[in-house]
Amino acid sequence: MIYYIIAGEASGDLHGSNLIKQLQTQDPSAEIRCWGGDLMQATGATVVKHYRDLAFMGFAEVIKNLPTIFGNLKWCKEDILRFKPDALILIDYPGFNLRIAEWAKQQGLKVIYYISPQVWAWKASRVKKMKTCIDLMLCILPFEKAYYRDNWNWEVDYVGHPLIEVIEDFKYSQSTKSGDQGNDEILPDSNQPIIALLPGSRKQEIAKKLPIMLSVADYFTAYQFVVAKAPGQDDEFYAPFLTGHNNVSVVKNSTYELLLKSSAALVTSGTATLETALFSVPEIVCYKGSSISYQIAKRLIRIKYISLVNLIMDKEVVKELIQDELNTKNLVASLQELMNNQEKQEQLQKEYTRLKEVLTAGGHASEQAAAKILLFLRGNH
């Protein structure tokens, strides 16, 4: 069959590449044209637009680049019509992909969406239109199936979370390395146990949270604190935050290696909270925004927790310190309890095991997603 796939971010490139591999396995005649990145291209698929040319973040940047964005939409539609795919597969990236989905449905194309937009958190008004233009929705969070069914009378499919296989593949690759290769080369040369700091990827969120995260280092001198730098930020940006700390070091492009060696982690809310849990690392989730942004978010976002771990398990599995609660005193107390309470650590590991079972959902997400796509296209869904 002929597939046209659109992924507009690095995460979409990663999950898209794994989906393509499964499509090629289950449909050996698959012909794939896509928007994505190096990982998708490495599968042998034809990448016609790289995601680095699509990354416009922030209101001002989006406004400034509107001509480019509209140009991309126009070109994409023309390219899809030329390629005449049996199915259009959209991966996350809702700002762009939902526009394409609406148009594609009008053209009579079969529209499949992999990795649902987080409409359960905000912009629920999108669902009414999504339901009319998406033929097959493949969700990666277990509660999304019930959300769509109970609130919108829409039957969607849950396929498990693709991070499971990504992390399993990483752990396997590390276990096959011999001698001194691998983690120890990129992590600090220290015999102290490590506490990982994952302060996010954007300058504004790093500047808000990293100083508070680093403030606890002086209270835990027996540990080495290691900051995971964001790929898109210069080393110079971090330098002022690190000054004056003797037990703090940094790594770049090595977050998984860092988590594999860490005894605990302080993590900015987002996908990193789930990644940390899947590495079985005890964590504290940290969130702090500007006062105005936080007040707006409180009124717009309708969720009980900010970490994916707690949202998936529907209870507080990991400690969340939000806004004014995120301060040195609370962070020190929470970290001390996390590190010193053996019973709490054992209970946390049990919850992590349950989390992995829920996310695996009987198989790997990419394999299940490909199977459901083929079942749908062959008329059996």
Tab-separated table of C-alpha atoms in Angstrom:
chain	number	residue	atom	x	y	z
A	1	MET	CA	0.000	0.000	0.000
A	2	ILE	CA	0.967	3.647	-0.379
A	3	TYR	CA	1.337	5.740	2.786
A	4	TYR	CA	1.864	9.474	3.288
A	5	ILE	CA	3.086	10.248	6.825
A	6	ILE	CA	3.494	13.671	8.461
A	7	ALA	CA	5.604	14.180	11.599
A	8	GLY	CA	6.622	17.726	12.481
A	9	GLU	CA	8.893	17.315	15.520
A	10	ALA	CA	11.862	15.286	16.756
A	11	SER	CA	9.630	13.006	18.842
A	12	GLY	CA	7.399	12.419	15.829
A	13	ASP	CA	10.459	11.499	13.767
A	14	LEU	CA	11.453	8.927	16.397
A	15	HIS	CA	8.018	7.345	16.777
A	16	GLY	CA	7.359	7.677	13.050
A	17	SER	CA	10.534	5.759	12.220
A	18	ASN	CA	9.469	2.869	14.450
A	19	LEU	CA	5.994	2.874	12.915
A	20	ILE	CA	7.477	2.800	9.412
A	21	LYS	CA	9.655	-0.195	10.299
A	22	GLN	CA	6.569	-2.070	11.455
A	23	LEU	CA	4.581	-1.089	8.373
A	24	GLN	CA	7.419	-2.352	6.199
A	25	THR	CA	7.493	-5.612	8.151
A	26	GLN	CA	3.744	-6.191	8.039
A	27	ASP	CA	3.269	-4.789	4.528
A	28	PRO	CA	6.427	-5.620	2.501
A	29	SER	CA	5.089	-3.742	-0.520
A	30	ALA	CA	4.720	-0.503	1.479
A	31	GLU	CA	5.636	2.696	-0.361
A	32	ILE	CA	6.137	5.581	2.050
A	33	ARG	CA	6.521	9.321	1.483
A	34	CYS	CA	6.776	11.525	4.540
A	35	TRP	CA	7.522	14.695	6.405
A	36	GLY	CA	9.936	13.894	9.224
A	37	GLY	CA	13.628	13.679	9.958
A	38	ASP	CA	16.804	11.650	9.746
A	39	LEU	CA	15.381	8.640	11.595
A	40	MET	CA	12.439	8.307	9.229
A	41	GLN	CA	14.744	8.722	6.255
A	42	ALA	CA	17.034	5.997	7.603
A	43	THR	CA	14.159	3.502	7.229
A	44	GLY	CA	14.235	3.998	3.472
A	45	ALA	CA	11.141	6.182	3.379
A	46	THR	CA	11.244	9.254	1.142
A	47	VAL	CA	11.422	12.373	3.333
A	48	VAL	CA	10.249	15.418	1.376
A	49	LYS	CA	10.254	17.969	4.201
A	50	HIS	CA	12.470	17.950	7.317
A	51	TYR	CA	10.905	18.817	10.670
A	52	ARG	CA	13.665	21.346	11.421
A	53	ASP	CA	12.041	23.571	8.767
A	54	LEU	CA	8.700	23.406	10.589
A	55	ALA	CA	9.646	24.298	14.171
A	56	PHE	CA	8.058	27.647	15.018
A	57	MET	CA	7.525	28.026	18.774
A	58	GLY	CA	5.875	30.908	20.570
A	59	PHE	CA	3.146	33.307	19.502
A	60	ALA	CA	5.457	35.961	18.035
A	61	GLU	CA	7.492	33.477	16.015
A	62	VAL	CA	4.363	31.853	14.603
A	63	ILE	CA	2.959	35.233	13.530
A	64	LYS	CA	6.262	36.204	11.911
A	65	ASN	CA	6.400	32.956	9.968
A	66	LEU	CA	2.761	32.741	8.884
A	67	PRO	CA	3.634	33.039	5.162
A	68	THR	CA	5.997	30.047	5.508
A	69	ILE	CA	3.424	28.043	7.474
A	70	PHE	CA	0.667	28.687	4.932
A	71	GLY	CA	3.125	27.914	2.145
A	72	ASN	CA	3.938	24.581	3.773
A	73	LEU	CA	0.240	23.741	4.074
A	74	LYS	CA	-0.362	24.546	0.404
A	75	TRP	CA	2.655	22.547	-0.782
A	76	CYS	CA	1.751	19.622	1.450
A	77	LYS	CA	-1.753	19.383	0.012
A	78	GLU	CA	-0.421	19.491	-3.534
A	79	ASP	CA	2.196	16.827	-2.758
A	80	ILE	CA	-0.382	14.498	-1.187
A	81	LEU	CA	-2.620	14.778	-4.239
A	82	ARG	CA	0.311	14.009	-6.544
A	83	PHE	CA	1.322	10.958	-4.497
A	84	LYS	CA	-2.242	9.562	-4.220
A	85	PRO	CA	-1.760	7.564	-1.007
A	86	ASP	CA	-4.021	4.790	0.218
A	87	ALA	CA	-3.789	6.407	3.654
A	88	LEU	CA	-2.629	9.624	5.246
A	89	ILE	CA	-0.998	8.995	8.645
A	90	LEU	CA	-0.611	12.036	10.901
A	91	ILE	CA	1.689	11.870	13.937
A	92	ASP	CA	0.951	14.322	16.771
A	93	TYR	CA	1.848	17.938	15.666
A	94	PRO	CA	-1.802	19.080	15.923
A	95	GLY	CA	-1.473	22.719	14.845
A	96	PHE	CA	-0.498	21.594	11.350
A	97	ASN	CA	-1.869	18.076	11.149
A	98	LEU	CA	-5.444	18.852	12.158
A	99	ARG	CA	-5.676	21.368	9.318
A	100	ILE	CA	-4.383	18.739	6.906
A	101	ALA	CA	-6.803	16.154	8.334
A	102	GLU	CA	-9.830	18.369	7.679
A	103	TRP	CA	-8.714	19.058	4.118
A	104	ALA	CA	-7.791	15.412	3.426
A	105	LYS	CA	-11.205	14.182	4.533
A	106	GLN	CA	-12.799	16.566	2.048
A	107	GLN	CA	-10.632	14.991	-0.662
A	108	GLY	CA	-11.932	11.533	0.207
A	109	LEU	CA	-8.646	10.324	1.694
A	110	LYS	CA	-8.460	7.849	4.573
A	111	VAL	CA	-7.107	9.765	7.562
A	112	ILE	CA	-5.300	8.019	10.427
A	113	TYR	CA	-4.025	9.895	13.475
A	114	TYR	CA	-1.258	8.391	15.625
A	115	ILE	CA	-0.602	10.015	19.034
A	116	SER	CA	-3.659	12.038	19.883
A	117	PRO	CA	-3.480	15.767	20.606
A	118	GLN	CA	-3.869	16.321	24.352
A	119	VAL	CA	-7.406	17.664	24.051
A	120	TRP	CA	-8.292	16.154	27.438
A	121	ALA	CA	-6.060	18.823	28.999
A	122	TRP	CA	-7.198	21.796	26.941
A	123	LYS	CA	-8.818	22.744	23.631
A	124	ALA	CA	-11.453	20.046	24.002
A	125	SER	CA	-13.485	22.003	21.448
A	126	ARG	CA	-11.202	20.504	18.796
A	127	VAL	CA	-12.694	17.045	19.284
A	128	LYS	CA	-15.966	17.738	17.441
A	129	LYS	CA	-14.079	18.509	14.241
A	130	MET	CA	-11.508	15.746	14.831
A	131	LYS	CA	-14.296	13.183	15.031
A	132	THR	CA	-15.624	14.203	11.614
A	133	CYS	CA	-12.299	14.123	9.757
A	134	ILE	CA	-10.260	11.322	11.390
A	135	ASP	CA	-11.169	7.775	10.360
A	136	LEU	CA	-8.868	5.962	12.793
A	137	MET	CA	-7.465	7.477	15.992
A	138	LEU	CA	-4.577	5.597	17.640
A	139	CYS	CA	-3.943	6.756	21.213
A	140	ILE	CA	-0.845	6.141	23.345
A	141	LEU	CA	-2.263	7.017	26.780
A	142	PRO	CA	-4.673	4.492	28.326
A	143	PHE	CA	-7.170	7.005	29.716
A	144	GLU	CA	-7.686	8.590	26.286
A	145	LYS	CA	-9.847	5.692	25.085
A	146	ALA	CA	-12.368	6.227	27.892
A	147	TYR	CA	-12.139	10.013	27.506
A	148	TYR	CA	-13.205	9.930	23.870
A	149	ARG	CA	-15.833	7.229	24.416
A	150	ASP	CA	-17.469	8.711	27.509
A	151	ASN	CA	-17.304	12.387	26.588
A	152	TRP	CA	-17.602	12.310	22.810
A	153	ASN	CA	-19.144	8.942	21.918
A	154	TRP	CA	-16.086	8.219	19.779
A	155	GLU	CA	-14.476	4.797	19.736
A	156	VAL	CA	-10.717	5.128	19.399
A	157	ASP	CA	-7.903	2.561	19.726
A	158	TYR	CA	-5.277	2.407	22.476
A	159	VAL	CA	-2.013	0.859	21.246
A	160	GLY	CA	0.350	1.371	24.194
A	161	HIS	CA	3.080	3.967	24.556
A	162	PRO	CA	5.942	4.050	22.007
A	163	LEU	CA	8.473	5.144	24.638
A	164	ILE	CA	8.407	1.609	26.036
A	165	GLU	CA	10.137	0.173	22.976
A	166	VAL	CA	12.444	3.183	22.591
A	167	ILE	CA	13.770	2.777	26.129
A	168	GLU	CA	13.959	-1.008	25.844
A	169	ASP	CA	16.033	-0.628	22.665
A	170	PHE	CA	18.312	1.864	24.402
A	171	LYS	CA	18.861	-0.387	27.418
A	172	TYR	CA	19.636	-3.310	25.129
A	173	SER	CA	22.147	-1.258	23.140
A	174	GLN	CA	23.881	-0.239	26.379
A	175	SER	CA	23.990	-3.804	27.677
A	176	THR	CA	25.738	-5.001	24.515
A	177	LYS	CA	28.568	-2.481	24.843
A	178	SER	CA	31.754	-3.985	26.222
A	179	GLY	CA	34.547	-2.743	28.422
A	180	ASP	CA	34.580	0.957	29.204
A	181	GLN	CA	32.441	2.000	26.279
A	182	GLY	CA	29.142	3.745	26.818
A	183	ASN	CA	27.756	5.567	29.820
A	184	ASP	CA	30.891	6.079	31.872
A	185	GLU	CA	32.537	8.099	29.118
A	186	ILE	CA	29.911	10.814	29.118
A	187	LEU	CA	29.003	10.902	32.815
A	188	PRO	CA	31.145	12.711	35.420
A	189	ASP	CA	34.173	10.890	36.785
A	190	SER	CA	32.855	10.510	40.313
A	191	ASN	CA	32.179	7.696	42.776
A	192	GLN	CA	29.267	9.634	44.267
A	193	PRO	CA	25.701	8.536	43.518
A	194	ILE	CA	24.020	10.744	40.925
A	195	ILE	CA	20.912	12.900	41.109
A	196	ALA	CA	19.755	13.924	37.636
A	197	LEU	CA	18.335	17.369	36.921
A	198	LEU	CA	16.070	17.604	33.872
A	199	PRO	CA	15.053	21.286	33.754
A	200	GLY	CA	13.361	21.275	30.332
A	201	SER	CA	14.282	22.423	26.862
A	202	ARG	CA	13.153	26.046	26.560
A	203	LYS	CA	15.176	28.959	27.925
A	204	GLN	CA	12.291	30.443	29.860
A	205	GLU	CA	11.442	27.242	31.732
A	206	ILE	CA	15.109	26.430	32.403
A	207	ALA	CA	15.735	29.914	33.825
A	208	LYS	CA	12.700	29.545	36.114
A	209	LYS	CA	13.384	26.072	37.463
A	210	LEU	CA	17.068	25.215	37.224
A	211	PRO	CA	18.206	27.674	39.945
A	212	ILE	CA	15.694	26.139	42.377
A	213	MET	CA	16.744	22.616	41.421
A	214	LEU	CA	20.417	23.499	41.899
A	215	SER	CA	19.746	25.152	45.260
A	216	VAL	CA	19.357	21.734	46.890
A	217	ALA	CA	22.865	20.599	45.884
A	218	ASP	CA	24.439	22.167	48.992
A	219	TYR	CA	22.141	20.037	51.193
A	220	PHE	CA	23.202	16.766	49.525
A	221	THR	CA	26.987	16.974	49.360
A	222	ALA	CA	27.332	13.188	49.222
A	223	TYR	CA	25.691	13.232	45.784
A	224	GLN	CA	26.748	14.445	42.356
A	225	PHE	CA	24.079	16.551	40.649
A	226	VAL	CA	24.135	16.273	36.866
A	227	VAL	CA	22.189	18.646	34.612
A	228	ALA	CA	20.873	17.276	31.325
A	229	LYS	CA	21.330	20.086	28.829
A	230	ALA	CA	18.746	20.651	26.123
A	231	PRO	CA	20.013	19.925	22.587
A	232	GLY	CA	18.903	23.314	21.300
A	233	GLN	CA	20.626	25.454	23.973
A	234	ASP	CA	24.220	26.722	23.952
A	235	ASP	CA	26.617	25.724	26.735
A	236	GLU	CA	27.090	29.405	27.602
A	237	PHE	CA	23.433	29.697	28.548
A	238	TYR	CA	23.895	27.277	31.464
A	239	ALA	CA	27.155	28.717	32.836
A	240	PRO	CA	25.663	31.414	35.151
A	241	PHE	CA	23.368	28.866	36.812
A	242	LEU	CA	26.215	26.461	37.593
A	243	THR	CA	28.560	28.960	39.255
A	244	GLY	CA	29.311	28.288	42.928
A	245	HIS	CA	28.304	24.627	43.005
A	246	ASN	CA	31.079	22.109	43.659
A	247	ASN	CA	29.042	18.943	43.212
A	248	VAL	CA	27.317	19.886	39.955
A	249	SER	CA	28.241	18.880	36.408
A	250	VAL	CA	26.503	18.721	33.025
A	251	VAL	CA	25.926	16.365	30.101
A	252	LYS	CA	24.500	16.995	26.654
A	253	ASN	CA	22.641	14.623	24.314
A	254	SER	CA	22.975	11.908	26.959
A	255	THR	CA	19.776	12.069	29.012
A	256	TYR	CA	19.070	8.350	28.777
A	257	GLU	CA	22.637	7.473	29.755
A	258	LEU	CA	22.238	9.800	32.713
A	259	LEU	CA	18.937	8.273	33.849
A	260	LEU	CA	20.397	4.785	33.581
A	261	LYS	CA	22.985	5.756	36.229
A	262	SER	CA	20.875	8.005	38.498
A	263	SER	CA	19.662	7.335	42.031
A	264	ALA	CA	16.982	10.036	41.807
A	265	ALA	CA	15.866	12.884	39.538
A	266	LEU	CA	14.278	16.316	39.662
A	267	VAL	CA	12.243	16.596	36.484
A	268	THR	CA	10.333	19.314	34.681
A	269	SER	CA	6.775	18.276	33.864
A	270	GLY	CA	6.265	16.720	30.442
A	271	THR	CA	7.335	13.562	28.652
A	272	ALA	CA	10.547	13.500	30.719
A	273	THR	CA	8.516	12.523	33.797
A	274	LEU	CA	7.386	9.371	32.005
A	275	GLU	CA	10.859	8.610	30.643
A	276	THR	CA	12.310	8.893	34.139
A	277	ALA	CA	9.715	6.484	35.521
A	278	LEU	CA	10.379	3.991	32.720
A	279	PHE	CA	14.027	3.986	33.808
A	280	SER	CA	12.746	3.200	37.338
A	281	VAL	CA	14.360	6.361	38.748
A	282	PRO	CA	12.641	7.914	41.815
A	283	GLU	CA	11.640	11.442	40.849
A	284	ILE	CA	10.157	14.715	41.971
A	285	VAL	CA	8.206	16.631	39.340
A	286	CYS	CA	8.886	20.357	39.190
A	287	TYR	CA	6.800	23.059	37.555
A	288	LYS	CA	7.005	26.843	37.814
A	289	GLY	CA	5.894	29.462	35.303
A	290	SER	CA	5.304	33.183	35.396
A	291	SER	CA	2.485	34.174	37.738
A	292	ILE	CA	0.280	35.369	34.871
A	293	SER	CA	0.905	32.264	32.729
A	294	TYR	CA	0.166	29.991	35.671
A	295	GLN	CA	-3.117	31.734	36.498
A	296	ILE	CA	-4.204	31.496	32.861
A	297	ALA	CA	-3.174	27.826	32.674
A	298	LYS	CA	-5.115	27.018	35.875
A	299	ARG	CA	-8.279	28.296	34.233
A	300	LEU	CA	-7.734	26.622	30.860
A	301	ILE	CA	-6.241	23.241	31.740
A	302	ARG	CA	-8.621	20.694	33.242
A	303	ILE	CA	-6.432	17.956	34.686
A	304	LYS	CA	-5.765	16.695	38.211
A	305	TYR	CA	-2.002	16.261	37.794
A	306	ILE	CA	0.748	17.737	35.639
A	307	SER	CA	2.946	14.657	35.300
A	308	LEU	CA	2.128	11.898	32.840
A	309	VAL	CA	2.984	9.292	35.470
A	310	ASN	CA	0.239	10.493	37.803
A	311	LEU	CA	-2.227	11.142	34.995
A	312	ILE	CA	-1.858	7.612	33.655
A	313	MET	CA	-2.105	6.002	37.088
A	314	ASP	CA	-4.854	8.420	38.169
A	315	LYS	CA	-3.216	9.021	41.548
A	316	GLU	CA	-0.120	10.673	42.997
A	317	VAL	CA	2.628	8.159	42.347
A	318	VAL	CA	5.366	10.793	42.147
A	319	LYS	CA	5.538	14.040	44.133
A	320	GLU	CA	4.567	17.189	42.244
A	321	LEU	CA	5.818	20.601	43.377
A	322	ILE	CA	3.908	23.235	41.443
A	323	GLN	CA	4.406	27.008	41.257
A	324	ASP	CA	4.816	28.475	44.794
A	325	GLU	CA	5.287	24.976	46.243
A	326	LEU	CA	8.460	24.648	44.177
A	327	ASN	CA	11.003	26.202	46.527
A	328	THR	CA	14.255	25.094	48.145
A	329	LYS	CA	12.684	24.123	51.474
A	330	ASN	CA	10.022	21.868	49.942
A	331	LEU	CA	12.393	20.390	47.396
A	332	VAL	CA	14.986	19.487	50.048
A	333	ALA	CA	12.333	17.899	52.283
A	334	SER	CA	10.799	15.940	49.396
A	335	LEU	CA	14.168	14.727	48.162
A	336	GLN	CA	15.251	13.661	51.635
A	337	GLU	CA	12.067	11.634	52.047
A	338	LEU	CA	12.515	10.119	48.608
A	339	MET	CA	16.130	9.122	49.257
A	340	ASN	CA	15.827	7.953	52.878
A	341	ASN	CA	12.439	6.231	53.082
A	342	GLN	CA	13.035	2.613	52.030
A	343	GLU	CA	9.356	1.692	52.251
A	344	LYS	CA	8.423	4.606	50.003
A	345	GLN	CA	11.058	3.592	47.461
A	346	GLU	CA	9.790	0.002	47.363
A	347	GLN	CA	6.212	1.177	46.888
A	348	LEU	CA	7.319	3.534	44.121
A	349	GLN	CA	9.025	0.713	42.239
A	350	LYS	CA	5.843	-1.364	42.462
A	351	GLU	CA	3.894	1.541	40.956
A	352	TYR	CA	6.493	1.910	38.199
A	353	THR	CA	6.124	-1.794	37.369
A	354	ARG	CA	2.359	-1.374	37.141
A	355	LEU	CA	2.825	1.719	34.967
A	356	LYS	CA	4.929	-0.256	32.481
A	357	GLU	CA	2.317	-3.013	32.371
A	358	VAL	CA	-0.419	-0.491	31.581
A	359	LEU	CA	1.637	1.180	28.848
A	360	THR	CA	2.693	-2.052	27.206
A	361	ALA	CA	-0.962	-3.017	26.669
A	362	GLY	CA	-0.106	-6.483	25.392
A	363	GLY	CA	2.579	-5.404	22.928
A	364	HIS	CA	4.669	-2.602	21.520
A	365	ALA	CA	2.886	0.520	20.313
A	366	SER	CA	4.488	0.636	16.864
A	367	GLU	CA	3.662	-2.998	16.150
A	368	GLN	CA	0.078	-2.616	17.332
A	369	ALA	CA	-0.396	0.672	15.485
A	370	ALA	CA	0.819	-0.833	12.199
A	371	ALA	CA	-1.433	-3.866	12.665
A	372	LYS	CA	-4.495	-1.706	13.337
A	373	ILE	CA	-3.708	0.521	10.349
A	374	LEU	CA	-3.505	-2.468	8.022
A	375	LEU	CA	-6.632	-4.024	9.496
A	376	PHE	CA	-8.502	-0.766	8.922
A	377	LEU	CA	-7.243	-0.334	5.367
A	378	ARG	CA	-8.140	-3.896	4.458
A	379	GLY	CA	-11.695	-3.225	5.550
A	380	ASN	CA	-11.788	-5.312	8.701
A	381	HIS	CA	-11.787	-2.583	11.340
